[in-house]
Coordinates of C-alpha atoms and ligand atoms in Angstrom, one line a residue:
Chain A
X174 CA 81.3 108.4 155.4
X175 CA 79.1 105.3 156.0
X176 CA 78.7 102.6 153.9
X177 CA 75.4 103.7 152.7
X178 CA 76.3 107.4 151.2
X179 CA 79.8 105.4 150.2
X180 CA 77.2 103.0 147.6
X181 CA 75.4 106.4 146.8
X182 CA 77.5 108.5 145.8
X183 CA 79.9 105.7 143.7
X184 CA 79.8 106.4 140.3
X185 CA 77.9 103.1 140.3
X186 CA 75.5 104.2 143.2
X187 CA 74.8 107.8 141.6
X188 CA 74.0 105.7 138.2
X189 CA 71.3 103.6 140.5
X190 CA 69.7 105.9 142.0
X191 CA 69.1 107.8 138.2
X192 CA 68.0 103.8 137.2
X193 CA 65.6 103.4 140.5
X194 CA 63.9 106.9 139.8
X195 CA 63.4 107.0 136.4
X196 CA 61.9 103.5 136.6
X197 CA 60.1 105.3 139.0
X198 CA 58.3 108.1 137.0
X199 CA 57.8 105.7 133.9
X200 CA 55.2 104.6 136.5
X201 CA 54.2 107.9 137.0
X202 CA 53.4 108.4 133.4
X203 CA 51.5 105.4 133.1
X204 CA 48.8 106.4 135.5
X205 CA 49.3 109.8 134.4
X206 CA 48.8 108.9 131.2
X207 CA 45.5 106.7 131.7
X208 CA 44.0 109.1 133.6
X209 CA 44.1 111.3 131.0
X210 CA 43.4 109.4 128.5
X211 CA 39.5 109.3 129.8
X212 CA 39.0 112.3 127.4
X213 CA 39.1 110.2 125.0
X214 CA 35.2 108.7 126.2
X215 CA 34.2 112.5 124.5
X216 CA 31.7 112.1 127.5
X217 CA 32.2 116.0 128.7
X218 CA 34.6 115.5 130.9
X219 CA 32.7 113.4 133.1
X220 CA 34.8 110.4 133.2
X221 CA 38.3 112.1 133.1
X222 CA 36.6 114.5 136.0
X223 CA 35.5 111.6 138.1
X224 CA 39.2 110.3 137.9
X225 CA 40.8 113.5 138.5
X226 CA 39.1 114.2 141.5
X227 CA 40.1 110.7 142.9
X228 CA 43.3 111.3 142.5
X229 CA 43.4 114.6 144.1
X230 CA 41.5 113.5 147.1
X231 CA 42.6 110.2 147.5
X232 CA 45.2 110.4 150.8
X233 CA 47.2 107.9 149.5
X234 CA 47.6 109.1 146.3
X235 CA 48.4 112.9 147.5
X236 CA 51.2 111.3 149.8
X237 CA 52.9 109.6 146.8
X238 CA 52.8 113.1 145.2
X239 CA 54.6 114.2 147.4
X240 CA 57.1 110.9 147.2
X241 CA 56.8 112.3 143.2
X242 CA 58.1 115.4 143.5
X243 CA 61.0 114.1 145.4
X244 CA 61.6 111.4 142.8
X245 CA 61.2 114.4 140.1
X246 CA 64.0 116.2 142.1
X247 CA 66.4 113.2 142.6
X248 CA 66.5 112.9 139.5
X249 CA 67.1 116.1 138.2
X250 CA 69.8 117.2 140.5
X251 CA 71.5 113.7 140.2
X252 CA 71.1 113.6 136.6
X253 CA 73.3 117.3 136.5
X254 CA 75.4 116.6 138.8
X255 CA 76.0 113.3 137.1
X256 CA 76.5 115.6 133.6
X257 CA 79.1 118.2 135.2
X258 CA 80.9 115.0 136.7
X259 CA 81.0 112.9 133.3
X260 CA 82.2 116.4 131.5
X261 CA 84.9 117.2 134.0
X262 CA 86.3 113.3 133.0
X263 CA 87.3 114.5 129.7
X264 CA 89.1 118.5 130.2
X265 CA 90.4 118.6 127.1
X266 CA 87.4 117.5 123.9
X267 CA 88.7 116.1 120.7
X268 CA 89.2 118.6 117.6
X269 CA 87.7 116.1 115.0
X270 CA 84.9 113.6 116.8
X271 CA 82.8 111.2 115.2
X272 CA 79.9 109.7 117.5
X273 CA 77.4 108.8 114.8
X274 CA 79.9 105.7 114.6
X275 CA 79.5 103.9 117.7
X276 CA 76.3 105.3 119.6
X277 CA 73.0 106.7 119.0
X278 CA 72.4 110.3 119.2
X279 CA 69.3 110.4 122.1
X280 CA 72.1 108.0 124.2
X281 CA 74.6 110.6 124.1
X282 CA 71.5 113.5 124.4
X283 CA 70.3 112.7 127.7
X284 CA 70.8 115.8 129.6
X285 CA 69.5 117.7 126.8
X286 CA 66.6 115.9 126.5
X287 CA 66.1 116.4 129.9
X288 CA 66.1 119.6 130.1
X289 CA 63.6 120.1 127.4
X290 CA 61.3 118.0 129.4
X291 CA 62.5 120.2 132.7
X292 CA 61.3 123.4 130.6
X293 CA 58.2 121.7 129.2
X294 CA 57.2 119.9 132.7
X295 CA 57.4 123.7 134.5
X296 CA 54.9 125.1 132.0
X297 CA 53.0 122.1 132.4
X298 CA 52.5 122.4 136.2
X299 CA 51.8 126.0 136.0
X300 CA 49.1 125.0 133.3
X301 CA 47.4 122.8 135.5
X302 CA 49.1 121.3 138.9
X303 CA 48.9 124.6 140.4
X304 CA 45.0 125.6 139.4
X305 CA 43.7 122.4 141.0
X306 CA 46.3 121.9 143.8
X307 CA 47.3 125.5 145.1
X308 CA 44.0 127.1 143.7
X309 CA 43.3 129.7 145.8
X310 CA 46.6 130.3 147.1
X311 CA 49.0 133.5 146.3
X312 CA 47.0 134.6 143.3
X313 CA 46.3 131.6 141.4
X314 CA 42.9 131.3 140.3
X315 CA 41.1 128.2 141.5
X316 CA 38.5 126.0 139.7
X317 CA 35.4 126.3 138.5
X318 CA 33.2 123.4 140.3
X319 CA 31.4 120.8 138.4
X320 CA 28.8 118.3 139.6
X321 CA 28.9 114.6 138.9
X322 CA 25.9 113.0 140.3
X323 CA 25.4 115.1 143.6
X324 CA 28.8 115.8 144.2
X325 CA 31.2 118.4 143.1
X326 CA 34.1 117.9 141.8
X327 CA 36.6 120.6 140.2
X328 CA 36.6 120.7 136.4
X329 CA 39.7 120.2 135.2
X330 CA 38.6 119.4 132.1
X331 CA 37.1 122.7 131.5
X332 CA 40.7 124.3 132.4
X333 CA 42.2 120.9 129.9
X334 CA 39.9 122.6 127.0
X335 CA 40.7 126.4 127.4
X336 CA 44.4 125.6 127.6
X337 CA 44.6 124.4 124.8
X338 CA 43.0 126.2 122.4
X339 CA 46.3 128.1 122.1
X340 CA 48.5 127.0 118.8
X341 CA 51.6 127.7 120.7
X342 CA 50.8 126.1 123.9
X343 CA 49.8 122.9 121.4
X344 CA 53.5 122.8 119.8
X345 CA 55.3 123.3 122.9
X346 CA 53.2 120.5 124.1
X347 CA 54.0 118.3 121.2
X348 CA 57.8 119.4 121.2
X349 CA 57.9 118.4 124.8
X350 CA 56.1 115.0 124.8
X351 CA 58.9 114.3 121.4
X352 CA 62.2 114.9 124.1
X353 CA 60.5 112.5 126.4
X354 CA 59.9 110.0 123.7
X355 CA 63.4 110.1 122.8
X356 CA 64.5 110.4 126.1
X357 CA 62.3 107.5 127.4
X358 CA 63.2 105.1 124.2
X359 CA 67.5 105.4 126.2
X360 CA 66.0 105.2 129.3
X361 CA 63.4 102.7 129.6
X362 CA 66.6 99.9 128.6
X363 CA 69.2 101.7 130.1
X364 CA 67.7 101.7 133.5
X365 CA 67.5 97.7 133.5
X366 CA 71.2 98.0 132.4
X367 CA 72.3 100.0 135.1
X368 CA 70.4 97.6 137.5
X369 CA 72.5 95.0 136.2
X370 CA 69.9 93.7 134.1
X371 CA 71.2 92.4 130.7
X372 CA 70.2 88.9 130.0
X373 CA 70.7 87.1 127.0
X374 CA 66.8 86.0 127.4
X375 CA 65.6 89.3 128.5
X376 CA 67.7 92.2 127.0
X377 CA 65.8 91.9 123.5
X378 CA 62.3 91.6 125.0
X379 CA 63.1 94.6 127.4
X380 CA 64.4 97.2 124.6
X381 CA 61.9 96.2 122.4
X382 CA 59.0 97.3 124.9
X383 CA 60.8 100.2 125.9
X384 CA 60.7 101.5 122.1
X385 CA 57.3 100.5 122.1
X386 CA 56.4 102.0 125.1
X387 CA 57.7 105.2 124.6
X388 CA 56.1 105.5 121.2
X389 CA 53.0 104.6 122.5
X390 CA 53.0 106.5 125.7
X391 CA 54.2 109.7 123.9
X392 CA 51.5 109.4 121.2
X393 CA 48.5 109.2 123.7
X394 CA 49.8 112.0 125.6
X395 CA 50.5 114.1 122.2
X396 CA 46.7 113.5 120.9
X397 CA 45.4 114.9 124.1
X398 CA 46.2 119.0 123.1
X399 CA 46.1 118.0 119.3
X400 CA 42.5 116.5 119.5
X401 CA 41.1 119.2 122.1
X402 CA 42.5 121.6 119.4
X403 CA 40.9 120.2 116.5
X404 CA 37.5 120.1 117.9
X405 CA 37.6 116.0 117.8
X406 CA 36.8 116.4 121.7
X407 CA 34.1 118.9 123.1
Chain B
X17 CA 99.0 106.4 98.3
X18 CA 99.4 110.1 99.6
X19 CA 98.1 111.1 102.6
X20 CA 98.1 114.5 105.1
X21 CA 98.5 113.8 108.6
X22 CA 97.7 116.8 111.0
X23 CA 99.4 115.1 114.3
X24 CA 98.6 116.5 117.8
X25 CA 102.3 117.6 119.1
X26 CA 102.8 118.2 122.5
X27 CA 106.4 117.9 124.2
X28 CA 105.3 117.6 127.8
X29 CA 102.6 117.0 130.4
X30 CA 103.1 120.8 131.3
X31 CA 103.4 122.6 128.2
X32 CA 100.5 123.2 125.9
X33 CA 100.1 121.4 122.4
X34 CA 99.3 122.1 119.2
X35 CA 98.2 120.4 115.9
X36 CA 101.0 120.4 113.3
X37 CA 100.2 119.4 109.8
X38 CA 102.6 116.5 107.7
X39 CA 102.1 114.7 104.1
X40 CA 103.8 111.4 103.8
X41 CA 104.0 110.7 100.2
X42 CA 104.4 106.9 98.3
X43 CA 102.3 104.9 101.6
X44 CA 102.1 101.7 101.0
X45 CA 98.3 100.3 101.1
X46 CA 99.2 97.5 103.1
X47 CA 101.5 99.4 105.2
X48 CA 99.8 99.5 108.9
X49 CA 99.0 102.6 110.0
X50 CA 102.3 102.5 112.3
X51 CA 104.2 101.6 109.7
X52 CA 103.3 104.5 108.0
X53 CA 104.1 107.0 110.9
X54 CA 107.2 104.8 110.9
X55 CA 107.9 106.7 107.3
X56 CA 107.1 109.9 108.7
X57 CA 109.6 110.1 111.7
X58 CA 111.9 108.7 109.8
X59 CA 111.8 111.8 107.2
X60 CA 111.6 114.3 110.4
X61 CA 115.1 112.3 111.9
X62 CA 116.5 112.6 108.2
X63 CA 115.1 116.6 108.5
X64 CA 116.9 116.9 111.9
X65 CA 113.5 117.1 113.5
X66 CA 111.9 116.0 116.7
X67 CA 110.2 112.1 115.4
X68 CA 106.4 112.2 116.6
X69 CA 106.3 110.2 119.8
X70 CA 103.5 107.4 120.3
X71 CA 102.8 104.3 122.1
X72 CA 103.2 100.9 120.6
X73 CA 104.9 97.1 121.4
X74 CA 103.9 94.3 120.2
X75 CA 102.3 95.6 116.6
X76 CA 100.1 92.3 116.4
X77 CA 97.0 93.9 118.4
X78 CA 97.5 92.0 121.8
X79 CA 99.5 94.5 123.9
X80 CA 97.1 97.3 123.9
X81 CA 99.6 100.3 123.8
X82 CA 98.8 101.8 120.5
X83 CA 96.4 104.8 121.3
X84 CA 95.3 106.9 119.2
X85 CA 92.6 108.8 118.4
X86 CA 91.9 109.0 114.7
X87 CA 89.4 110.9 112.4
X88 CA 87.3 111.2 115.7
X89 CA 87.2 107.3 116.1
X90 CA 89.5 105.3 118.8
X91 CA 92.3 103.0 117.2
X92 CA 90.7 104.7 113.4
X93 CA 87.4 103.5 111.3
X94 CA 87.9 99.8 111.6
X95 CA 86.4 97.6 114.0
X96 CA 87.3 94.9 116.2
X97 CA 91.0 96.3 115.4
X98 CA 94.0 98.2 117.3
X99 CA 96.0 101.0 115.4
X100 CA 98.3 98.3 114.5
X101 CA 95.9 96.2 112.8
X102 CA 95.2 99.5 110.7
X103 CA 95.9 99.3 107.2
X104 CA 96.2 102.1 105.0
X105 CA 94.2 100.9 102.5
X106 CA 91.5 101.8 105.0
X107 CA 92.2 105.1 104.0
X108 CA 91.7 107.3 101.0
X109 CA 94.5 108.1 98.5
X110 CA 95.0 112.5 99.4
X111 CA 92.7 112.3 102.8
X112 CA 93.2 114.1 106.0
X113 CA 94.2 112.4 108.6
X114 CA 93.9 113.7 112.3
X115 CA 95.3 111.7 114.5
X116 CA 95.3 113.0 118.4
X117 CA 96.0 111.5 122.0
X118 CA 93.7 109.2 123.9
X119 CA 91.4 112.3 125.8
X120 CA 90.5 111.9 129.4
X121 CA 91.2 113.3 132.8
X122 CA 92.6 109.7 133.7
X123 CA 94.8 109.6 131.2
X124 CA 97.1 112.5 130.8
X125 CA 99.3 113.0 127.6
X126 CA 102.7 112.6 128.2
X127 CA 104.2 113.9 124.9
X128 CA 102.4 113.9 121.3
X129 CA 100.2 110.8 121.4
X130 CA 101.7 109.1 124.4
X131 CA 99.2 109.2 127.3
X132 CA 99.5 107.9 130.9
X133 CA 97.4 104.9 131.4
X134 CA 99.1 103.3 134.4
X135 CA 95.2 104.3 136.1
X136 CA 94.5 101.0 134.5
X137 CA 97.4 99.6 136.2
X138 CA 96.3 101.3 139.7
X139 CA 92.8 99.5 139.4
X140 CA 93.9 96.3 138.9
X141 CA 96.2 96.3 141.6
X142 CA 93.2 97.4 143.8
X143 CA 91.4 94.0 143.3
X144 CA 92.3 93.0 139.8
X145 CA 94.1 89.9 140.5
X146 CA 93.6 86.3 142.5
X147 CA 95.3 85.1 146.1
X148 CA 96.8 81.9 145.3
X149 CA 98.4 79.7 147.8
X150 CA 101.8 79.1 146.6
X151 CA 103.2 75.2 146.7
X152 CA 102.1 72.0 144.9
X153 CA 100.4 73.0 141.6
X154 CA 96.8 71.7 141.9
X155 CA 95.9 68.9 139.4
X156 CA 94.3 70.8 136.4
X157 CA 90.8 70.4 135.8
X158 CA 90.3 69.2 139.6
X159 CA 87.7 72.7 140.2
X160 CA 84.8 72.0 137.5
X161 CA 84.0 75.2 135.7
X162 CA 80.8 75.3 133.3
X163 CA 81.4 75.6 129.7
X164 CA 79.2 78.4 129.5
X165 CA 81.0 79.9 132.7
X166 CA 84.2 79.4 131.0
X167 CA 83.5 80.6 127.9
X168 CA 82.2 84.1 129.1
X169 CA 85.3 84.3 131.4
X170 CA 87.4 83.8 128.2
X171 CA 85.7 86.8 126.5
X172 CA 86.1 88.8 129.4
X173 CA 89.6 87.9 129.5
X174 CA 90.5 89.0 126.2
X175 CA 90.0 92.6 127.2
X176 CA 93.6 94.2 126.6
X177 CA 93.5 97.1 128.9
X178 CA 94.0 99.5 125.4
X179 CA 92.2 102.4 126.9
X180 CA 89.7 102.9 123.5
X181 CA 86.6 102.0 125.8
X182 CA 87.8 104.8 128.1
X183 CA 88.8 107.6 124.8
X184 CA 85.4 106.5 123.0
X185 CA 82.6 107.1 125.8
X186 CA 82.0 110.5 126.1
X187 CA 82.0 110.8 129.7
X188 CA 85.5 109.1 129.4
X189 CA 84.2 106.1 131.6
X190 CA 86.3 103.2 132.6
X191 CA 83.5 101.0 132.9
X192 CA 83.9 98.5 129.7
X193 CA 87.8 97.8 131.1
X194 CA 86.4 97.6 134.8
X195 CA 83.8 94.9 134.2
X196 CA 85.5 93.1 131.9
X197 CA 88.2 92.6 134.1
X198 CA 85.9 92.0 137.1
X199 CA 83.7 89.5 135.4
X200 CA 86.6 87.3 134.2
X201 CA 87.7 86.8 137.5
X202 CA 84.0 86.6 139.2
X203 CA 82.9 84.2 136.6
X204 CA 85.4 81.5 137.5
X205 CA 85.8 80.1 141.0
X206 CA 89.2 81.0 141.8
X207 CA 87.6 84.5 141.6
X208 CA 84.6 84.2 144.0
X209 CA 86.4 84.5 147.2
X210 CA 87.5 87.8 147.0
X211 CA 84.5 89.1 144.2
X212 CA 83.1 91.4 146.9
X213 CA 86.2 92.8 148.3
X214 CA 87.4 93.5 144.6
X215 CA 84.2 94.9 143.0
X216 CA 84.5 97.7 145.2
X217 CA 88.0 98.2 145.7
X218 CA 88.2 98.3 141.8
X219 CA 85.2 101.1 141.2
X220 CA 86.5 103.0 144.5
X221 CA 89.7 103.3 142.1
X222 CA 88.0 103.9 138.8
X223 CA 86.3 106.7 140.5
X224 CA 89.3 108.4 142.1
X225 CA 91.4 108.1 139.2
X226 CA 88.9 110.7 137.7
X227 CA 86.8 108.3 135.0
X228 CA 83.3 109.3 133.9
X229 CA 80.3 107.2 134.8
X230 CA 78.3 105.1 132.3
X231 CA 75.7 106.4 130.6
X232 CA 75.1 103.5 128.7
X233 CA 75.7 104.7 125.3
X234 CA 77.6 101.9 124.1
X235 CA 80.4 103.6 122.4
X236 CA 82.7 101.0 124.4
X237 CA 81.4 98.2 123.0
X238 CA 81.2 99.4 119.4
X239 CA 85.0 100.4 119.8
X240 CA 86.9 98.1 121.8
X241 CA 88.9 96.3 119.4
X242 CA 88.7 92.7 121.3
X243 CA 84.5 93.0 121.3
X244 CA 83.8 93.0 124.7
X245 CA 80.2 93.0 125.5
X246 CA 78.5 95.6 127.6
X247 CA 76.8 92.7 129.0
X248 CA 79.7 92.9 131.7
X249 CA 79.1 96.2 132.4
X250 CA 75.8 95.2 133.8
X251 CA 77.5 92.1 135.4
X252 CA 80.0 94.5 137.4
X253 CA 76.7 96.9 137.8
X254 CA 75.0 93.2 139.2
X255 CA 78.7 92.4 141.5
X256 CA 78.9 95.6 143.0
X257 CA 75.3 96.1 144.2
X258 CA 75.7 92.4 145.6
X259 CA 79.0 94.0 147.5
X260 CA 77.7 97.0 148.6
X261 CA 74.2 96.4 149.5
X262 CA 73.4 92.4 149.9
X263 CA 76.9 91.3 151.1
X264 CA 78.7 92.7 155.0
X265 CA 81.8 94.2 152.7
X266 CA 82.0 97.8 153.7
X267 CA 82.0 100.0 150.8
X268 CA 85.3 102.3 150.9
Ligands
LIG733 S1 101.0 97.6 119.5 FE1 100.3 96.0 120.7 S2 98.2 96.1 120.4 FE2 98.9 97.6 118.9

């Protein structure tokens, strides 16, 4: 092997790359999570249309979807395999265990938490991802058009309202914005742990915005169905 | 004080064990908690019986053989201690005590609660260790070290290779023992011509011997009776990225 799948695929390397992704998508969610929140102007849709309709034309932003989806991937596959290696270390369990005692439960819940948000995050492209990307295509219905100024933009707000009007599309929604909060509240720190930053200056500053990041991030995105629902958007 | 012990018994690596249930009656509350098994093989000699087999040596919590895992908790409920810093007052007069082997692929049982942990032994002879010149013994204090330097070596240093860091994680990772020994030694400068080599030499090991990876729970650190921080997990996180990325040490 050469030296560079030797560092990747070290217990080390594999922890890295898991690190340099999930750092990764945190990003993600931030735009993701700005974008959307231009619903909140209650201004239609125009706003949150204009926006969406940048970043689905925009060819720099559709080729780092597709660097996205690959980072989505990594760290899915790496984050199993990682699971199936880390249970395999220990063949026989202990009879009486007692983790409350030394470690948090969302540390040690990581791959559960993940998949949760696996689950949630395929319902959620099929919601939306696919109507205004592969509209159109194979049976999926495309969307309705919308004009901003003289130009026309899909309305992906329109599609944003109808979905959820549904009360069981809103709790699965809320349940799978809760994993990543949990998820994201081990993760945020842990990354800058794997890459080897813990620093007697920095450490507190770093998990103390990653709680507060995940808490924040996680409400925003769980008042989006819950305030379409309730009417406090039109 | 009364207690029941159910003790995992096991008389090989090959055969398959089984939990076997014991009461030793009139403990001592300031007996240690080796002491007290002590007591109980004692009575199963007197019985004609096999005595339960477990690790221990120096019984002042500095050699690090004691395993065991009890009531779900490496070296028992107290911190910052080894099983043979255990007392019994620690314990409840008429509890149920479970006490099984150290768990991990790495470290196999070799009867009752005696495991294998010579892995530890096979990573630090991957890179665990100095190359000194022998003749004339240098002057001490001629190499300046930093107190702060110093001082985090030290802590590093007191990592006694017990194996709780390794039977608390749930991925039964080796990480806490790894970077505490390679931070010692890559702290100090006797240690920093060979820090690349050994970073990687010593997780190449950890990984073939079959520990988990770190998942950053902390479990290590809130076990390991001698405190060692987690902040040398990052350090050895920080040393081996340097190796296998920044410096021209292959990775093997
Ligand atoms: S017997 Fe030496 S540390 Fe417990």
């Amino acid at each position: 092997m050469n030296w560079f799948s030797t560092f990747l695929t070290s217990s080390i390397g594999r922890k890295v790359v898991m690190a340099v992704t999930g750092l990764f998508l945190i990003s993600f969610l931030i735009v993701h999570c700005t974008i959307n929140a231009m619903i909140f102007f209650n201004d239609g849709g125009e706003s949150f249309n204009k926006a969406a309709h940048f970043m689905g034309t925009n060819v720099i932003i559709r080729t780092m979807e597709i660097v996205l989806f690959l980072g989505i991937i990594l760290h899915i596959v790496q984050g199993f395999m990682l699971s199936a290696k880390n249970r395999a270390a220990r063949p026989t369990g202990y009879a009486v265990t007692n983790p409350g005692a030394n470690s948090k439960w969302y540390s040690r819940s990581m791959t559960l938490l993940g998949t949760l948000i696996l689950l949630f995050l395929v319902m959620h492209i099929s919601h939306f991802w696919t109507h205004s990307r592969l509209g159109g295509i194979g049976g999926i219905s495309p969307l309705d058009e919308t004009m901003i100024g003289d130009k026309e933009v899909l309305n992906l707000y329109a599609l944003m309202i109808s979905t959820f009007q549904s009360p069981v599309v809103l709790i699965v929604y809320i349940l799978g914005v809760i994993s990543l909060c949990w998820h994201l509240v081990h993760g945020f720190q842990s990354a800058f742990q794997t890459l080897g930053v813990n620093h007697k200056k920095y450490t507190p500053a770093i998990k103390g915005i990653g709680i507060v990041f995940s808490i924040l991030i996680c409400a925003l995105f769980a008042a989006m169905p819950l305030s379409i629902y309730m009417g406090w958007i039109a | 004080m009364n207690v029941k012990l159910r003790i995992w018994r096991q008389r090989n690596a090959q055969e398959q064990g089984k939990f076997v249930d014991y009461a030793v009656n009139d403990a001592n509350p300031n007996m240690s908690f080796l002491e007290m098994i002590d007591v109980l093989n004692e009575s199963l000699v007197n019985k004609g019986e096999e005595p339960v087999a477990f690790d221990h040596d120096c019984r002042e919590g500095i050699c690090g053989m004691c395993s065991m895992y009890i009531n779900g908790r490496a070296h028992g409920p107290q911190k910052l201690s080894t099983t043979c810093q255990l007392y019994m007052r620690n314990f409840s007069d008429g509890e149920t005590i479970t006490i099984e082997p150290f768990r991990a692929k790495g470290f196999p049982v070799i009867r009752d609660l005696v495991v294998d942990r010579s892995a530890f032994d096979r990573i630090i002879a991957a890179g665990g260790f100095i190359s000194a010149s022998t003749g004339q013994a240098q002057d001490a204090n001629a190499i300046p070290i930093s107190k702060t330097n110093a001082d985090l070596a030290m802590d590093a240093a007191a990592c006694i290779g017990c194996g709780a860091c390794v039977a608390a994680c749930k991925n039964a990772s080796a990480m806490l023992f790894v970077s505490a020994k390679v931070s010692h030694l890559a702290l100090l400068p006797q240690g920093d011509p060979e820090r690349r080599k050994r970073a990687l030499a010593m997780v190449a090991q950890m990984d073939a011997e079959g520990f988990g990876s770190c998942t950053n729970t902390y479990a290590c650190e809130a076990e390991c009776p001698k405190g060692i921080s987690v902040a040398n997990i990052a350090r050895l996180n920080r040393e081996y990225l340097n190796a296998a990325i920044v410096s021209e040490e292959m990775p093997k």
